[in-house]
XYZ file of C-alpha atoms in Angstrom:
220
model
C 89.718 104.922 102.492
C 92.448 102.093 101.886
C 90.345 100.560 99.784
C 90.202 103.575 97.425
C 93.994 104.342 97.774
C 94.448 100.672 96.982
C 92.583 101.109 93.600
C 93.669 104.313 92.308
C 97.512 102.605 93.269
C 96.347 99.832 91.067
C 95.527 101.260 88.419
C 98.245 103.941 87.962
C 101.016 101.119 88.702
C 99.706 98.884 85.792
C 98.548 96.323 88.740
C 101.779 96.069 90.173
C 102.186 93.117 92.813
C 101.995 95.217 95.882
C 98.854 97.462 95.143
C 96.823 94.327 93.691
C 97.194 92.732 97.388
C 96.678 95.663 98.978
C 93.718 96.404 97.112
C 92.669 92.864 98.199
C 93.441 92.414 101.877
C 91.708 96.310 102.779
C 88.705 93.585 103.635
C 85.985 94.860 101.475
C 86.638 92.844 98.343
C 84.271 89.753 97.155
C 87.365 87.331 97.866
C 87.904 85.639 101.017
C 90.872 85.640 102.914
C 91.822 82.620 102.835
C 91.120 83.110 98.818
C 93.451 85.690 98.701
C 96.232 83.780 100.070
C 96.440 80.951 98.118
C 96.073 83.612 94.919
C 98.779 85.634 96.554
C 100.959 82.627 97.112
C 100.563 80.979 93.266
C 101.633 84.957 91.762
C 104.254 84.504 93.777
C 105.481 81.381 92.634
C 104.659 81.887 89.170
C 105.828 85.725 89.143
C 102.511 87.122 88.021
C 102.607 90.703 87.282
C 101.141 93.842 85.454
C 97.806 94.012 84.327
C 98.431 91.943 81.209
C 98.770 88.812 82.935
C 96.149 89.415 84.787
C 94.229 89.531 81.442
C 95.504 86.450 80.722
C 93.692 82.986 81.673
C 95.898 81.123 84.525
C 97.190 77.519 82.836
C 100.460 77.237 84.239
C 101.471 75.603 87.866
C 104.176 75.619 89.517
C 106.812 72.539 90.583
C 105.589 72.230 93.729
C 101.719 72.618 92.697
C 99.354 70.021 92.135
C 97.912 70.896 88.347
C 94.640 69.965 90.071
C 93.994 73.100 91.398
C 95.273 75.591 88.365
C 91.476 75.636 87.468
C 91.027 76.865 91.141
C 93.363 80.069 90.744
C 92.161 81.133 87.138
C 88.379 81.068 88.901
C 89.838 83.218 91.491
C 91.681 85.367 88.766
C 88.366 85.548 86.683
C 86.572 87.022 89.949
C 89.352 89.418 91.106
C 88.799 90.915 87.570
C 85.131 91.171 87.564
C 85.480 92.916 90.859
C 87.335 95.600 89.637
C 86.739 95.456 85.282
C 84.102 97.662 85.286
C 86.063 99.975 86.997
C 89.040 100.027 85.215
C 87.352 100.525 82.044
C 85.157 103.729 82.905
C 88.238 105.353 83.876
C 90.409 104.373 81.104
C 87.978 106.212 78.537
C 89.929 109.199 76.788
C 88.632 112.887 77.509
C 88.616 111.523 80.855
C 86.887 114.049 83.757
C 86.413 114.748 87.287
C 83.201 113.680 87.036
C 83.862 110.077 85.151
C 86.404 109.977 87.481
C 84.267 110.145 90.818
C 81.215 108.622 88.916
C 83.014 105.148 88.240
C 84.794 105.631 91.851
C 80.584 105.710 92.928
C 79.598 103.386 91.524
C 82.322 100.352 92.183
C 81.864 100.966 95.834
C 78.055 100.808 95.536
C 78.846 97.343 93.312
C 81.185 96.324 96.131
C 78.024 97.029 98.919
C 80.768 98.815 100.930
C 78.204 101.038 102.389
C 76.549 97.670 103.548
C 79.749 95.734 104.733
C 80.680 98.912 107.051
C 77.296 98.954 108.124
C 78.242 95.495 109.361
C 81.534 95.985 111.152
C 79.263 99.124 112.910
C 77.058 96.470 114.142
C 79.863 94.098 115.277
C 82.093 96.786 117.064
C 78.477 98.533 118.794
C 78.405 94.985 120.025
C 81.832 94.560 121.157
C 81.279 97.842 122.999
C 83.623 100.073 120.965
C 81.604 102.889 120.802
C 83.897 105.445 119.167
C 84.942 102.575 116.542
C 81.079 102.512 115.932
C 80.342 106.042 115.457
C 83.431 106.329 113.045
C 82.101 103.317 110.737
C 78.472 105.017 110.912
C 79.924 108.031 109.630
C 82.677 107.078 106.860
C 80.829 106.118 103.707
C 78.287 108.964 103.838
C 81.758 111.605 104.601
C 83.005 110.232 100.997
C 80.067 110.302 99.369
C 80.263 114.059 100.053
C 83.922 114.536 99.323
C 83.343 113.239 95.509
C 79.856 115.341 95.422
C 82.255 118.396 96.305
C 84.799 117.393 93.361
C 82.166 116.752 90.857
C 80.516 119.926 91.533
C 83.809 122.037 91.712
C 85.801 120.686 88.959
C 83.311 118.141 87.160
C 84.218 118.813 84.049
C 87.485 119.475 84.470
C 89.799 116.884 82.242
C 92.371 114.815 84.916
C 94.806 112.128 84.848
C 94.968 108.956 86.776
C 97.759 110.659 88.293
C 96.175 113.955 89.509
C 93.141 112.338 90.692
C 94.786 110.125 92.676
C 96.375 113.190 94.063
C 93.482 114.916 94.373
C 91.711 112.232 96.290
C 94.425 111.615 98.167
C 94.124 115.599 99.662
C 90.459 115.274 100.107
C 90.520 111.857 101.960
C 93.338 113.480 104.250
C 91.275 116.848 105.069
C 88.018 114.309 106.023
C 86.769 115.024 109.511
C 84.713 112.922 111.617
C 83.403 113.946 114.718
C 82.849 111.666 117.592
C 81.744 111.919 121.292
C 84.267 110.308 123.769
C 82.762 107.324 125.062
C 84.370 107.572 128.552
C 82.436 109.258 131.838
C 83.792 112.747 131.244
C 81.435 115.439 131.964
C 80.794 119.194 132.728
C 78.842 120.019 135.989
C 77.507 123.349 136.281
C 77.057 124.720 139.742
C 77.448 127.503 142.657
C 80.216 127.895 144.829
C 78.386 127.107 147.961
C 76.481 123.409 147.089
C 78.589 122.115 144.537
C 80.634 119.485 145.617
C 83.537 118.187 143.643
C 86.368 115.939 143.174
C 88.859 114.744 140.587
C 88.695 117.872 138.743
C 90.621 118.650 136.020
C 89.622 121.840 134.916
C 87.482 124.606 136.778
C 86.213 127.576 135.532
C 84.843 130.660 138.120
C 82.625 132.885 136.300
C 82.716 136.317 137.961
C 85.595 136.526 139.584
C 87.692 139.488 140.055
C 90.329 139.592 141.330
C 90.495 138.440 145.261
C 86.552 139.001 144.723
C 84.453 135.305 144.519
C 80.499 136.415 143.457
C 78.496 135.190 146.640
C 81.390 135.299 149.139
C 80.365 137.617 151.861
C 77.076 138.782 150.273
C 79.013 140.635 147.271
């Protein structure tokens, strides 16, 4: 879900500085993190910004920069925009729809293996134990998939700006739902008044009574 906010951000704010590292630090793009900092720190020094310069082949380095490793940041540059060029592109078409919309969203996610990576981290926190953190990762990518199969069916061909779609994402992802078992001992014991034993109860329900009447209590 970052991820996506990240993108959409990206692309409506021309690549500004913030969304472009936020896009890259939600953990599901091809760079590395360590990758990502060195990038981040030469756009800093250099003041890269906007999607032009992005466009534009890193040569320069900065005072305290060995010019060694400018051919280091442009190959990082020249990834970072294969990642996400197909993407921009498909949306960026005019008579732009719902449909292209959620149709390009599809299909850089399924370029990015997301539904693989989480698949991953379910595997990692199953094995850590976190069980709800589990369930919630097994659940995610299949919950969006839906969401855009709901927009392309309800307003498919329905024309949209970056804008509104970003909007309109943004109220589907916040109305997503996904339901998970606690993964602590609570439970619900069913029983009759006369066997059951209890303790640490938090909530008890009598079925039957009424009033100063118990069902079972003196043969009534």
């Amino acid at each position: 879900v970052e991820c996506i906010r990240a993108l959409w951000d990206m692309q409506i704010s021309g690549f500004a500085y913030e969304s472009v590292f936020r896009y890259l630090r939600c953990g599901l793009s091809e760079l590395l993190e360590a990758e990502v900092d060195e990038l981040e720190n030469y756009c800093l020094a250099l003041g890269i910004r906007g999607r032009k310069a992005w466009e534009q082949p890193f040569l320069r380095h900065s005072p305290h920069m060995d010019p060694a490793r400018v051919p280091e940041m442009e190959a990082l540059r020249k990834r970072f925009m294969a990642e996400i060029g197909p993407f921009t592109e498909a949306i960026r078409v005019s008579g732009r729809t719902v449909a292209v919309c959620c149709s390009a969203l599809y299909e850089f996610l399924v370029s990015l293996s997301v539904q693989q990576k989480l698949e991953k981290r379910r595997l990692r926190f199953e094995a850590e134990g976190e069980a709800a953190m589990a369930r919630e990762y097994a659940q995610i990518y299949r919950t969006v998939m839906d969401l855009l199969d709901k927009l392309v069916e309800i307003l498919g061909e329905e024309k949209i700006s970056l804008k509104d779609f970003r909007q309109l994402m943004e109220t589907g992802l916040q109305g997503l739902r996904i339901g998970i078992i606690p993964p602590t001992a609570d439970q619900v014991l069913v029983g009759d008044v006369v066997r059951t034993r209890l303790n640490r109860v938090r909530a008890l329900f009598f079925v039957g009574v009424n009033e100063d009447s118990i069902p079972g209590k003196g043969g009534g």
